[in-house]
């Protein structure tokens, strides 16, 4: 087989790139390790920045998002029983969209299938060959048969555990990592959200987040130990702990119910540089990971796709490689700012096992400064709604 762009990974990054390229007449093939149902079964991000929303529009997949998503003008930050709002709209004249990554991915799959897009599921043993030559090709097996795709470029959209990043030689790659000493236990429940906006809660017992997917589907998280397993937590234990970490007036009105999904995500900050090696481009979680506190994971994947898409369109239009040659530098410039913000939000709101009394005082002072200082709130809001592409 031959294609112009071979895309490894059928998550939001790979599907969005394939859909955008298709609308410009650029051919791609998506190789996905799992089944579509498995990919759609992952419960992940919930907040879309303005830039991601615009990309969904440009990809022609925004109709259901426009119909079913929530627009949020701001968020609540609480510590103990104290709470205050950050009004993104007033501070930045920008809002965020609440629409689950699962729905984004579902819409993209539907669009690719409608357009006759080529997606190969259940692929195994994917190998990216000749990425540092002018004739790269990808080999893989499906149903026990070895296959080969010759292509102009390879987009590594295969997430943190994929093969793309590993294809870049160790003497070329530089990796930066910070692993946090806790995880997030998340549940999904068919209950009405506790508040019309998100509540990011800091408490002496640890962090909690009250989020949502729609008016009767809520997403809650509590900071948990890395040694915890989802089965260690009954629903009742989760709800009781969540109530201890959010303001009393929210805890009193919290509607609880059975969890329909329960999982633990580890938290890490991770970046690999460069994000290009020859004709291989890394996008999204294949190149970088953020702790989900700042809701930047999916949204930094989006800006990567924006840069790569425009670089490929420019190349196929007139052979100009300027966009491709500047991809890694441009993507990393925005990624590092998102890494900083995600690390800052995580440091601000979580309890760290080795925290000293002084560290706690600094955390409380940082929250008090954010509560009282306009410039601090503008800075937080500008990062949360998304820095420019
Ligand atoms: P993805 O990991 O989503 O997709 C990669 C795809 O590649 C997968 O479908 C995988 O099956 C496939 N693949 C892997 N190896 C392959 C191979 N060798 N061959 C072919 N295919 C292969 N972000 C937030 O903003 N908020 C959150 O709350 C949040 N929670 C998260 C929880 C978890 C457990 C994880 C892992 C991430 C979370 N994220 C969150 C971040 C998440 O939303 C990512 O940023 C987003 O999925 C990035 O999308 P992709 O880059 O497409 O990577
Ligand atoms: C979510 O709804 O899953 C969500 C929202 C905001 C975050 C992280 C996760 O910062």
Short mmCIF file of C-alpha atoms and ligand atoms in Angstrom, two decimals:
data_model
loop_
_atom_site.label_atom_id
_atom_site.label_comp_id
_atom_site.label_asym_id
_atom_site.label_seq_id
_atom_site.Cartn_x
_atom_site.Cartn_y
_atom_site.Cartn_z
CA UNK A 1 0.00 0.00 0.00
CA UNK A 2 1.06 3.64 -0.49
CA UNK A 3 -0.21 6.82 1.13
CA UNK A 4 1.00 10.36 1.60
CA UNK A 5 0.88 10.36 5.44
CA UNK A 6 0.90 7.20 7.53
CA UNK A 7 -0.63 7.96 10.96
CA UNK A 8 0.21 5.65 13.85
CA UNK A 9 -2.56 5.77 16.46
CA UNK A 10 -6.34 6.14 16.21
CA UNK A 11 -6.88 8.36 19.26
CA UNK A 12 -7.94 12.02 19.01
CA UNK A 13 -4.59 13.19 17.62
CA UNK A 14 -4.39 10.68 14.78
CA UNK A 15 -8.05 10.92 13.83
CA UNK A 16 -8.09 14.73 13.89
CA UNK A 17 -5.00 14.89 11.66
CA UNK A 18 -6.43 12.33 9.23
CA UNK A 19 -9.75 14.19 9.00
CA UNK A 20 -8.12 17.61 8.50
CA UNK A 21 -5.77 16.28 5.80
CA UNK A 22 -8.61 14.50 4.01
CA UNK A 23 -10.52 17.77 3.69
CA UNK A 24 -7.49 19.16 1.85
CA UNK A 25 -7.27 16.14 -0.44
CA UNK A 26 -4.22 14.70 1.33
CA UNK A 27 -4.34 10.93 1.68
CA UNK A 28 -3.58 9.13 4.98
CA UNK A 29 -3.94 5.73 6.58
CA UNK A 30 -4.50 5.37 10.35
CA UNK A 31 -3.06 2.31 12.11
CA UNK A 32 -4.68 1.58 15.51
CA UNK A 33 -3.51 -1.14 17.90
CA UNK A 34 -6.90 -1.65 19.57
CA UNK A 35 -10.51 -1.86 18.42
CA UNK A 36 -12.68 1.22 17.98
CA UNK A 37 -14.83 0.20 20.96
CA UNK A 38 -11.74 -0.11 23.16
CA UNK A 39 -10.54 3.36 22.17
CA UNK A 40 -14.00 4.81 22.81
CA UNK A 41 -14.14 3.05 26.19
CA UNK A 42 -11.34 5.18 27.60
CA UNK A 43 -12.67 8.01 29.80
CA UNK A 44 -10.23 10.89 29.62
CA UNK A 45 -10.32 14.62 29.05
CA UNK A 46 -13.34 16.83 29.46
CA UNK A 47 -12.33 20.43 28.69
CA UNK A 48 -11.69 21.82 25.18
CA UNK A 49 -9.78 25.04 24.62
CA UNK A 50 -10.96 27.50 21.96
CA UNK A 51 -8.20 26.29 19.62
CA UNK A 52 -9.40 22.66 19.78
CA UNK A 53 -13.00 23.78 19.19
CA UNK A 54 -11.90 25.71 16.08
CA UNK A 55 -9.97 22.69 14.79
CA UNK A 56 -13.09 20.53 15.21
CA UNK A 57 -15.00 23.12 13.16
CA UNK A 58 -12.29 23.17 10.47
CA UNK A 59 -12.42 19.36 10.42
CA UNK A 60 -16.18 19.52 9.87
CA UNK A 61 -17.00 17.56 13.02
CA UNK A 62 -18.41 20.23 15.30
CA UNK A 63 -22.16 19.78 14.78
CA UNK A 64 -22.85 17.47 17.79
CA UNK A 65 -20.28 19.33 19.92
CA UNK A 66 -22.10 22.61 19.24
CA UNK A 67 -25.40 20.94 20.13
CA UNK A 68 -24.45 18.99 23.21
CA UNK A 69 -21.46 20.72 24.84
CA UNK A 70 -21.51 23.20 27.71
CA UNK A 71 -19.81 26.60 27.52
CA UNK A 72 -18.09 27.47 30.80
CA UNK A 73 -17.28 31.11 31.58
CA UNK A 74 -15.13 30.18 34.57
CA UNK A 75 -14.28 27.74 37.31
CA UNK A 76 -14.31 27.53 41.10
CA UNK A 77 -11.21 27.04 43.25
CA UNK A 78 -11.82 25.90 46.80
CA UNK A 79 -9.62 25.25 49.80
CA UNK A 80 -11.36 23.77 52.82
CA UNK A 81 -14.72 25.54 53.06
CA UNK A 82 -13.39 28.68 51.35
CA UNK A 83 -13.99 29.13 47.63
CA UNK A 84 -13.68 31.74 44.91
CA UNK A 85 -14.33 31.93 41.19
CA UNK A 86 -11.99 32.64 38.28
CA UNK A 87 -14.10 34.28 35.56
CA UNK A 88 -12.37 33.43 32.28
CA UNK A 89 -14.86 35.46 30.23
CA UNK A 90 -14.36 38.67 32.23
CA UNK A 91 -10.59 38.19 32.48
CA UNK A 92 -9.80 37.05 28.92
CA UNK A 93 -13.04 37.42 26.90
CA UNK A 94 -12.68 33.67 26.21
CA UNK A 95 -14.53 30.62 27.48
CA UNK A 96 -13.91 26.84 27.47
CA UNK A 97 -16.10 24.04 26.16
CA UNK A 98 -17.05 21.00 28.25
CA UNK A 99 -17.24 18.03 25.87
CA UNK A 100 -15.69 14.67 26.70
CA UNK A 101 -12.73 13.32 24.76
CA UNK A 102 -14.77 10.17 24.22
CA UNK A 103 -17.33 12.23 22.27
CA UNK A 104 -14.60 14.05 20.33
CA UNK A 105 -13.15 10.68 19.33
CA UNK A 106 -16.58 9.26 18.48
CA UNK A 107 -17.33 12.24 16.22
CA UNK A 108 -13.97 11.86 14.50
CA UNK A 109 -14.46 8.13 13.91
CA UNK A 110 -17.90 8.80 12.46
CA UNK A 111 -16.49 11.46 10.13
CA UNK A 112 -13.62 9.26 8.96
CA UNK A 113 -15.98 6.36 8.25
CA UNK A 114 -18.39 8.67 6.38
CA UNK A 115 -15.50 9.96 4.27
CA UNK A 116 -14.28 6.43 3.56
CA UNK A 117 -11.11 7.07 5.55
CA UNK A 118 -8.68 4.16 5.82
CA UNK A 119 -8.33 2.97 9.45
CA UNK A 120 -6.76 -0.41 10.24
CA UNK A 121 -7.63 -1.77 13.71
CA UNK A 122 -5.93 -4.45 15.79
CA UNK A 123 -2.54 -3.83 14.19
CA UNK A 124 0.50 -5.42 15.81
CA UNK A 125 4.29 -5.17 15.54
CA UNK A 126 4.23 -1.70 13.98
CA UNK A 127 7.72 -0.69 12.85
CA UNK A 128 8.59 2.69 11.35
CA UNK A 129 11.36 2.12 8.80
CA UNK A 130 13.62 4.66 7.07
CA UNK A 131 12.20 7.67 8.93
CA UNK A 132 15.58 9.35 8.36
CA UNK A 133 15.43 8.72 4.60
CA UNK A 134 13.30 10.18 1.79
CA UNK A 135 11.41 6.89 1.46
CA UNK A 136 9.99 5.90 4.83
CA UNK A 137 7.71 2.90 5.12
CA UNK A 138 5.73 1.34 7.95
CA UNK A 139 5.39 -2.40 8.45
CA UNK A 140 2.86 -4.11 10.71
CA UNK A 141 0.88 -7.28 11.05
CA UNK A 142 -2.87 -7.65 11.08
CA UNK A 143 -4.66 -11.01 11.26
CA UNK A 144 -1.22 -12.60 11.21
CA UNK A 145 -0.37 -11.06 7.82
CA UNK A 146 2.66 -8.80 7.43
CA UNK A 147 1.76 -5.53 5.67
CA UNK A 148 3.76 -2.58 4.35
CA UNK A 149 2.78 1.04 3.75
CA UNK A 150 5.09 3.28 1.73
CA UNK A 151 4.54 6.94 2.52
CA UNK A 152 5.96 10.45 2.32
CA UNK A 153 5.64 11.17 6.04
CA UNK A 154 4.80 9.34 9.30
CA UNK A 155 2.76 11.01 12.07
CA UNK A 156 3.42 9.33 15.43
CA UNK A 157 0.09 9.80 17.25
CA UNK A 158 0.36 6.60 19.27
CA UNK A 159 0.41 7.99 22.79
CA UNK A 160 2.88 7.62 25.64
CA UNK A 161 3.24 3.85 25.25
CA UNK A 162 3.48 3.82 21.47
CA UNK A 163 6.39 2.96 19.18
CA UNK A 164 6.92 6.32 17.47
CA UNK A 165 8.94 8.08 20.17
CA UNK A 166 11.08 4.94 20.56
CA UNK A 167 11.91 5.11 16.84
CA UNK A 168 13.95 8.28 17.40
CA UNK A 169 17.50 7.17 18.34
CA UNK A 170 18.47 7.68 21.98
CA UNK A 171 21.42 9.86 20.93
CA UNK A 172 18.99 12.19 19.15
CA UNK A 173 16.20 12.24 21.75
CA UNK A 174 16.27 14.25 24.97
CA UNK A 175 13.59 13.40 27.54
CA UNK A 176 12.42 15.45 30.52
CA UNK A 177 10.21 13.88 33.21
CA UNK A 178 8.68 14.54 36.60
CA UNK A 179 6.60 11.78 38.23
CA UNK A 180 4.17 12.97 40.93
CA UNK A 181 3.87 10.95 44.16
CA UNK A 182 0.11 10.43 43.79
CA UNK A 183 -2.56 9.52 41.23
CA UNK A 184 -6.13 10.51 40.41
CA UNK A 185 -8.96 8.11 41.16
CA UNK A 186 -11.74 9.06 38.76
CA UNK A 187 -15.35 7.94 38.56
CA UNK A 188 -18.15 8.57 36.12
CA UNK A 189 -21.69 8.59 37.56
CA UNK A 190 -25.11 9.14 36.00
CA UNK A 191 -25.90 11.91 38.46
CA UNK A 192 -26.39 15.67 38.00
CA UNK A 193 -23.20 17.74 38.41
CA UNK A 194 -22.74 19.23 41.89
CA UNK A 195 -22.11 22.70 40.42
CA UNK A 196 -22.68 24.39 37.08
CA UNK A 197 -18.93 24.95 36.73
CA UNK A 198 -15.95 22.78 37.69
CA UNK A 199 -14.69 22.84 41.29
CA UNK A 200 -10.93 22.40 41.74
CA UNK A 201 -10.70 21.60 45.45
CA UNK A 202 -7.62 21.68 47.66
CA UNK A 203 -8.03 20.31 51.17
CA UNK A 204 -5.87 18.98 54.00
CA UNK A 205 -6.93 15.50 52.86
CA UNK A 206 -5.81 16.11 49.30
CA UNK A 207 -7.07 17.32 45.93
CA UNK A 208 -10.51 16.71 44.42
CA UNK A 209 -12.13 17.78 41.15
CA UNK A 210 -15.84 18.01 40.39
CA UNK A 211 -16.42 17.92 36.63
CA UNK A 212 -19.12 16.76 34.26
CA UNK A 213 -20.02 15.47 30.80
CA UNK A 214 -23.69 16.51 30.59
CA UNK A 215 -26.63 17.43 32.86
CA UNK A 216 -26.87 13.86 34.08
CA UNK A 217 -23.34 12.54 33.75
CA UNK A 218 -20.74 13.70 36.26
CA UNK A 219 -16.99 13.11 36.43
CA UNK A 220 -15.29 13.27 39.82
CA UNK A 221 -11.67 12.76 40.83
CA UNK A 222 -9.85 12.51 44.15
CA UNK A 223 -6.09 12.49 44.65
CA UNK A 224 -5.08 9.00 45.76
CA UNK A 225 -1.99 7.03 46.69
CA UNK A 226 0.01 5.45 43.88
CA UNK A 227 -0.42 2.12 45.65
CA UNK A 228 -4.23 2.34 45.42
CA UNK A 229 -6.16 0.21 42.96
CA UNK A 230 -9.70 1.08 41.76
CA UNK A 231 -11.05 -2.04 43.45
CA UNK A 232 -9.71 -0.75 46.79
CA UNK A 233 -12.40 1.95 46.68
CA UNK A 234 -16.09 1.19 47.06
CA UNK A 235 -18.41 3.82 45.61
CA UNK A 236 -19.51 4.74 49.15
CA UNK A 237 -15.88 5.25 50.25
CA UNK A 238 -15.26 7.44 47.21
CA UNK A 239 -18.30 9.64 47.84
CA UNK A 240 -17.48 10.02 51.53
CA UNK A 241 -13.90 11.07 50.73
CA UNK A 242 -15.00 13.47 48.01
CA UNK A 243 -17.43 15.13 50.43
CA UNK A 244 -14.60 15.67 52.92
CA UNK A 245 -12.53 17.50 50.32
CA UNK A 246 -15.06 19.91 48.78
CA UNK A 247 -16.79 22.87 50.48
CA UNK A 248 -19.60 21.81 52.86
CA UNK A 249 -22.31 23.58 50.86
CA UNK A 250 -21.30 21.53 47.80
CA UNK A 251 -20.95 18.32 49.81
CA UNK A 252 -24.46 18.83 51.23
CA UNK A 253 -26.02 19.07 47.75
CA UNK A 254 -23.86 16.37 46.09
CA UNK A 255 -26.03 13.73 44.40
CA UNK A 256 -24.27 10.37 44.63
CA UNK A 257 -24.97 7.20 42.69
CA UNK A 258 -23.29 4.04 41.34
CA UNK A 259 -20.07 4.54 39.40
CA UNK A 260 -20.30 3.44 35.75
CA UNK A 261 -16.53 3.79 35.36
CA UNK A 262 -13.74 3.86 37.92
CA UNK A 263 -10.03 4.20 37.09
CA UNK A 264 -6.76 5.53 38.43
CA UNK A 265 -4.46 7.70 36.30
CA UNK A 266 -0.84 8.26 37.33
CA UNK A 267 0.38 11.87 37.10
CA UNK A 268 3.52 12.81 35.28
CA UNK A 269 5.05 15.70 33.38
CA UNK A 270 6.99 14.50 30.36
CA UNK A 271 8.43 16.03 27.20
CA UNK A 272 10.63 14.53 24.51
CA UNK A 273 12.69 16.73 22.19
CA UNK A 274 12.86 17.03 19.22
CA UNK A 275 9.35 16.15 18.01
CA UNK A 276 10.63 15.46 14.51
CA UNK A 277 13.23 13.04 13.19
CA UNK A 278 13.56 13.02 9.41
CA UNK A 279 10.09 12.27 8.05
CA UNK A 280 8.66 11.19 11.42
CA UNK A 281 6.65 13.76 13.41
CA UNK A 282 5.51 13.09 17.00
CA UNK A 283 2.12 14.50 18.09
CA UNK A 284 0.19 14.53 21.36
CA UNK A 285 0.89 12.04 24.12
CA UNK A 286 3.53 10.34 21.96
CA UNK A 287 5.70 13.39 22.64
CA UNK A 288 4.44 14.89 25.89
CA UNK A 289 2.33 14.23 28.96
CA UNK A 290 0.91 16.66 31.52
CA UNK A 291 -0.77 16.02 34.87
CA UNK A 292 -4.50 16.48 34.04
CA UNK A 293 -4.92 19.28 36.62
CA UNK A 294 -4.68 22.01 33.97
CA UNK A 295 -6.85 20.15 31.39
CA UNK A 296 -4.01 20.49 28.86
CA UNK A 297 -3.44 16.91 27.66
CA UNK A 298 -5.88 16.80 24.79
CA UNK A 299 -5.46 20.53 24.16
CA UNK A 300 -1.71 20.36 23.56
CA UNK A 301 -2.30 17.41 21.23
CA UNK A 302 -4.61 19.78 19.33
CA UNK A 303 -1.97 22.48 18.84
CA UNK A 304 0.54 19.87 17.65
CA UNK A 305 -1.97 18.72 15.06
CA UNK A 306 -2.64 22.34 14.03
CA UNK A 307 1.07 22.95 13.34
CA UNK A 308 1.66 19.64 11.55
CA UNK A 309 -1.52 19.92 9.46
CA UNK A 310 -0.59 23.38 8.21
CA UNK A 311 2.97 22.26 7.52
CA UNK A 312 1.78 19.30 5.44
CA UNK A 313 -0.80 21.35 3.54
CA UNK A 314 1.90 23.92 2.71
CA UNK A 315 4.27 21.17 1.51
CA UNK A 316 1.72 19.44 -0.69
CA UNK A 317 0.54 22.77 -2.10
CA UNK A 318 3.89 24.05 -3.36
CA UNK A 319 6.74 21.94 -1.95
CA UNK A 320 7.50 24.56 0.71
CA UNK A 321 8.84 22.73 3.79
CA UNK A 322 9.01 25.76 6.09
CA UNK A 323 6.03 24.63 8.16
CA UNK A 324 7.44 21.12 8.53
CA UNK A 325 10.92 22.41 9.32
CA UNK A 326 9.61 24.67 12.12
CA UNK A 327 7.08 22.13 13.49
CA UNK A 328 9.09 20.83 16.41
CA UNK A 329 10.24 24.27 17.59
CA UNK A 330 6.77 25.80 17.38
CA UNK A 331 5.03 22.83 19.02
CA UNK A 332 7.56 22.64 21.87
CA UNK A 333 7.35 26.38 22.58
CA UNK A 334 3.63 26.02 23.34
CA UNK A 335 3.99 22.60 25.04
CA UNK A 336 6.52 23.85 27.61
CA UNK A 337 4.15 26.66 28.61
CA UNK A 338 1.37 24.10 29.06
CA UNK A 339 3.76 21.89 31.07
CA UNK A 340 4.53 24.83 33.35
CA UNK A 341 0.87 25.64 33.89
CA UNK A 342 -0.06 22.01 34.55
CA UNK A 343 2.83 21.65 37.01
CA UNK A 344 1.82 24.93 38.71
CA UNK A 345 -1.87 23.92 39.07
CA UNK A 346 -0.80 20.49 40.37
CA UNK A 347 1.66 21.98 42.88
CA UNK A 348 -0.94 24.53 44.00
CA UNK A 349 -3.78 22.13 44.75
CA UNK A 350 -2.37 18.75 45.78
CA UNK A 351 -0.95 17.54 49.09
CA UNK A 352 2.60 16.20 48.70
CA UNK A 353 3.76 13.46 51.11
CA UNK A 354 7.02 15.29 51.92
CA UNK A 355 5.45 18.74 52.32
CA UNK A 356 6.91 20.74 55.22
CA UNK A 357 4.89 23.23 57.30
CA UNK A 358 6.62 25.99 55.35
CA UNK A 359 5.64 24.35 52.02
CA UNK A 360 2.02 24.30 53.20
CA UNK A 361 2.22 28.00 54.10
CA UNK A 362 3.59 28.77 50.62
CA UNK A 363 0.72 26.81 49.03
CA UNK A 364 -1.85 28.68 51.11
CA UNK A 365 -0.22 32.01 50.29
CA UNK A 366 -0.22 31.15 46.57
CA UNK A 367 -3.95 30.36 46.70
CA UNK A 368 -4.62 33.53 48.73
CA UNK A 369 -2.64 35.58 46.19
CA UNK A 370 -4.61 34.03 43.30
CA UNK A 371 -7.83 34.84 45.13
CA UNK A 372 -6.92 38.48 45.75
CA UNK A 373 -4.81 39.56 42.79
CA UNK A 374 -6.26 40.51 39.41
CA UNK A 375 -3.03 39.97 37.48
CA UNK A 376 -2.65 36.51 38.99
CA UNK A 377 -6.19 35.66 37.94
CA UNK A 378 -5.60 36.96 34.40
CA UNK A 379 -2.47 34.81 34.15
CA UNK A 380 -4.31 31.70 35.35
CA UNK A 381 -7.29 32.36 33.10
CA UNK A 382 -5.15 32.97 30.00
CA UNK A 383 -3.37 29.65 30.52
CA UNK A 384 -6.54 27.73 31.30
CA UNK A 385 -8.52 28.93 28.24
CA UNK A 386 -5.45 28.23 26.11
CA UNK A 387 -2.44 30.29 25.05
CA UNK A 388 -2.32 31.32 21.36
CA UNK A 389 -1.20 28.75 18.76
P1 LIG B 1 -3.93 8.66 22.96
O1 LIG B 1 -3.11 7.89 23.96
O2 LIG B 1 -5.29 9.12 23.32
O3 LIG B 1 -4.10 7.76 21.62
C1 LIG B 1 -3.02 6.99 21.12
C2 LIG B 1 -3.63 5.83 20.32
O4 LIG B 1 -2.54 5.09 19.75
C3 LIG B 1 -4.39 4.86 21.22
O5 LIG B 1 -5.66 4.62 20.67
C4 LIG B 1 -3.52 3.61 21.24
O6 LIG B 1 -4.30 2.41 21.28
C5 LIG B 1 -2.79 3.72 19.91
N1 LIG B 1 -1.50 3.02 19.88
C6 LIG B 1 -0.58 2.95 20.88
N2 LIG B 1 0.49 2.24 20.46
C7 LIG B 1 0.23 1.87 19.17
C8 LIG B 1 0.96 1.12 18.18
N3 LIG B 1 2.15 0.62 18.45
N4 LIG B 1 0.39 0.94 16.96
C9 LIG B 1 -0.85 1.48 16.69
N5 LIG B 1 -1.58 2.19 17.57
C10 LIG B 1 -1.04 2.38 18.80
N6 LIG B 1 -6.20 14.89 29.52
C11 LIG B 1 -6.98 15.87 30.00
O7 LIG B 1 -6.94 16.98 29.46
N7 LIG B 1 -7.82 15.63 31.07
C12 LIG B 1 -7.88 14.40 31.68
O8 LIG B 1 -8.62 14.20 32.64
C13 LIG B 1 -7.09 13.35 31.20
N8 LIG B 1 -7.13 12.10 31.78
C14 LIG B 1 -6.31 11.11 31.30
C15 LIG B 1 -6.31 9.80 31.86
C16 LIG B 1 -5.46 8.79 31.38
C17 LIG B 1 -5.47 7.41 32.00
C18 LIG B 1 -4.58 9.09 30.32
C19 LIG B 1 -3.62 8.02 29.79
C20 LIG B 1 -4.56 10.37 29.75
C21 LIG B 1 -5.43 11.38 30.22
N9 LIG B 1 -5.46 12.66 29.66
C22 LIG B 1 -6.25 13.66 30.12
C23 LIG B 1 -4.64 12.98 28.55
C24 LIG B 1 -5.35 12.47 27.33
O9 LIG B 1 -6.59 13.10 27.20
C25 LIG B 1 -4.40 12.68 26.18
O10 LIG B 1 -3.85 13.98 26.19
C26 LIG B 1 -5.04 12.39 24.86
O11 LIG B 1 -5.59 11.11 24.89
C27 LIG B 1 -3.97 12.55 23.78
O12 LIG B 1 -4.45 11.99 22.64
P2 LIG B 1 -3.46 11.18 21.66
O13 LIG B 1 -2.23 11.96 21.48
O14 LIG B 1 -4.31 10.82 20.49
O15 LIG B 1 -3.03 9.87 22.47
C1 LIG B 2 -12.53 16.01 33.20
O1 LIG B 2 -13.69 16.45 33.11
O2 LIG B 2 -12.24 14.80 33.00
C2 LIG B 2 -11.42 16.96 33.58
C3 LIG B 2 -11.70 18.31 33.62
C4 LIG B 2 -10.67 19.19 33.97
C5 LIG B 2 -9.43 18.68 34.28
C6 LIG B 2 -9.16 17.30 34.23
C7 LIG B 2 -10.17 16.44 33.88
O3 LIG B 2 -8.43 19.54 34.65
#
